Amino acid sequence: MSDSDGNISEDLEFDYDDDEEVSFSEFTADENEIDLVNKFEEEVYIKKDLKKEAPSANRLQARAKYKAWSLEEYINHFFISKCKKLQSMKLPNCDFDDILIMLHAKNWGEESVINGCYDNPTKFFEDCGLPLRKRNNTFEVVKNFLCPICCSDDDIQTETYSLTCNHKFCVACYTRYVVGLVHEGKLITCPECKLSIPHGDVQKFVNVYNEQQQSGSSVLNSPFKFVVDDASKAFVKGSPIKTTIDLSSFELLKYAAKRNIDSNPGNFKYCPAPDCMHLVELLSPAKDGRTESENGKTMDEENIYKVPIVTCPKSHEFCYSCQFENHLPLPCWLVKAWIKKCNDDSETANWIDAHTQSCPKCDSQIEKNGGCNHMTCSTCAYHFCWICLEEWAKHGHQYYACNRFDPDTVNAAQKYKKSKRLTLKRYIFFYSRFSVHETSMEGDSKTLKKVNEKMTKYMNEESKRRNNAEVSSTNSLSWIDVQFLHDAIRQLTNGRKTLKWTYVFAFYLSKSNFSEIFEQMQDYLNKTVEDLSKIFEEIYAKKKDSSNLIMQNKLDIINLSNLVAQRQEKMIEFAFTGLEQKLLRLEEEKPESSLEPVQTQTQGQTKRKQR
Amino acid sequence: MAALPKRIIKETERLVSDPVPGITAIPSEENLRYFEVTIEGPSSSPYAEGEFKLELYLPDDYPMCAPKVRFLTRIYHPNIDKLGRICLDVLKDNWSPALQIRTVLLSIQALLGAPNPDDPLANDVAEDWKKDEKRAIEVAREWTAKYAVKS
Ligand SMILES: [Zn+2]
Ligand SMILES: [Zn+2]
Ligand SMILES: [Zn+2]
Ligand SMILES: [Zn+2]
Ligand SMILES: [Zn+2]
Ligand SMILES: [Zn+2]
């Protein structure tokens, strides 16, 4: 989806051009699969013209208008623009820095700042930690300075910083102090009194700290021993923030925004991806049947399976309702049920160690490193499947037999066991597949990072070589030539994510002819994902010339990732259509309690806060 | 262990050379970041005549974070719980690296003189305090006589 411009409100349901059919050189789907898909299409689209209604995962997505916000946009909109507005009002005795501090102190309420400035400016200035006389923040080098915080007087010359109060501390201590507090998102005061440090100066300390981190010497790890080379350049005596500086990149404002959103989320939700601080704001309520049911209308069966998938400005897809990764094809309430079940059952499921396994042949311990489930024992060279522990060769010609749980077999083998044990076993069967793919996703991302690094290195060398030898550009690669690698990496991750959730889907699925088709489609997706993962693992394992291996495998990588995309989409579409047309049935009914619209939840939170 | 920071050395020296009246703080021989502390109850409080033992530890990132202080002597006080943990702003949010061991100990002594049952830590004690202050003060006095005997 769009990652270029986060400002555009996106309507999740967009039109599909007829997807261009991917041509496969050696990865054509086998006959069985074509038959199967045909059968599925016949039965499902009895009255529909398939060509016009191209299958698309997005039919499962709830229609919701939303706006993707980067944190910087949030800061500009909610903080900086207010500041500029107040600045244009020419409040008495305030410059930009002062107004920013005032707004921050008053939780970004313009009114309270205006009132404060006119009603009782002396008290208001004091409240905000602003000096009553002209601000005089000073960075200076002092001879024989004894810093009250570190008590160090080793250096003849010490860089110091002080606010208008003239409480001087060495820059090293000030940096540690500021960096330690910036994460709280509150105004930071002088260590000795209540005067606020202007945002621009806070950022200078953060910059000093970051530079130190980059150069290897750590302020935090080597306490009180810290030489500031560039601090004197960073600090210009009493300099106010220049409005040309990008304020939205200020660390303190970022954390202030976080604080603001946490205390008053409204329709904002964070992207759940690790280390992503971007946001999505819901503009209209998700039309996924919830609003209808609220108005007393019968709930639309079709719509309860829809998932409000949104995309953050960094292109991370997530479910707005669950605030969880894209969990298609599983409906939201089953995500909640599954997570609850996993937490409840984690004790019993603990014995499944997803990370180590002994070789089924020689019993030596093997650790799973990458994401691929094709294992080779380093002791006896036995090739086997991580999931079913069967010989890998068995998977080659047939499809993936390891995906399916066959109650008959289990019944035969364990006739004497009670049904309760079977239930647990069934759960563990699906749970282990779910968690294997979760672990594999981590493995994949490690492998892919390395592969990407190798490629980047190769490209850099290549361009150097080209520059030196002036080889004609037709012989060498350009960045566009390796774009496929990024696409494949993303596709592999997406495919595995869907695959992972299909196991939970299968867990809740009642057995029927259609559930068998679902399982077979799962097999195909699984096989393709593993094949693609395997190629990357081979590239990763190769010590030399790995970039050549990448280019040799280019076609395979492209074809496989297209196949992953295709099978993934088919699978999601099949799940949705199956549910919609009641060809697939879920064993767990949607509980009424989880029908609460997103809106109500947010209101509920606010109410709790107010009480 | 890393060398003791200059700041801690200076503070320790000053605690010895210029002690705070009614308060002692002696660093342990094995660990110079660990202090054995005694505080005399303020004369106008139910803790008068008592001598309370505390322990104080300076964590690795002191003075960027507050020292850890705990009462070892049992005390009946709305802001001190059974385990001797103290509810005091300067030990938490209001800590600043400009504060020192001596300022912290003085704040604790002041807390003995002015209990604050509206910001409680030991909930039941605070309840008693609010319900029947006279009786609570009586209990505090009894506990002081029983547990905080001067050695
Ligand atoms: Zn210092
Ligand atoms: Zn000050
Ligand atoms: Zn994101
Ligand atoms: Zn969801
Ligand atoms: Zn083996
Ligand atoms: Zn298998």
JSON list of C-alpha atoms and ligand atoms in Angstrom, two decimals, chain A residues 307 319 322 327 332, ligand 4:
[
{"chain": "A", "resi": 307, "resn": "VAL", "atom": "CA", "xyz": [-10.85, -7.26, 9.64]},
{"chain": "A", "resi": 319, "resn": "CYS", "atom": "CA", "xyz": [-5.49, -4.68, 12.61]},
{"chain": "A", "resi": 322, "resn": "CYS", "atom": "CA", "xyz": [-6.91, -5.78, 17.83]},
{"chain": "A", "resi": 327, "resn": "HIS", "atom": "CA", "xyz": [-3.93, -11.63, 11.20]},
{"chain": "A", "resi": 332, "resn": "CYS", "atom": "CA", "xyz": [-10.73, -10.56, 15.22]},
{"chain": "C", "resi": 4, "resn": "ZN", "atom": "ZN", "xyz": [-8.24, -7.91, 14.49]}
]
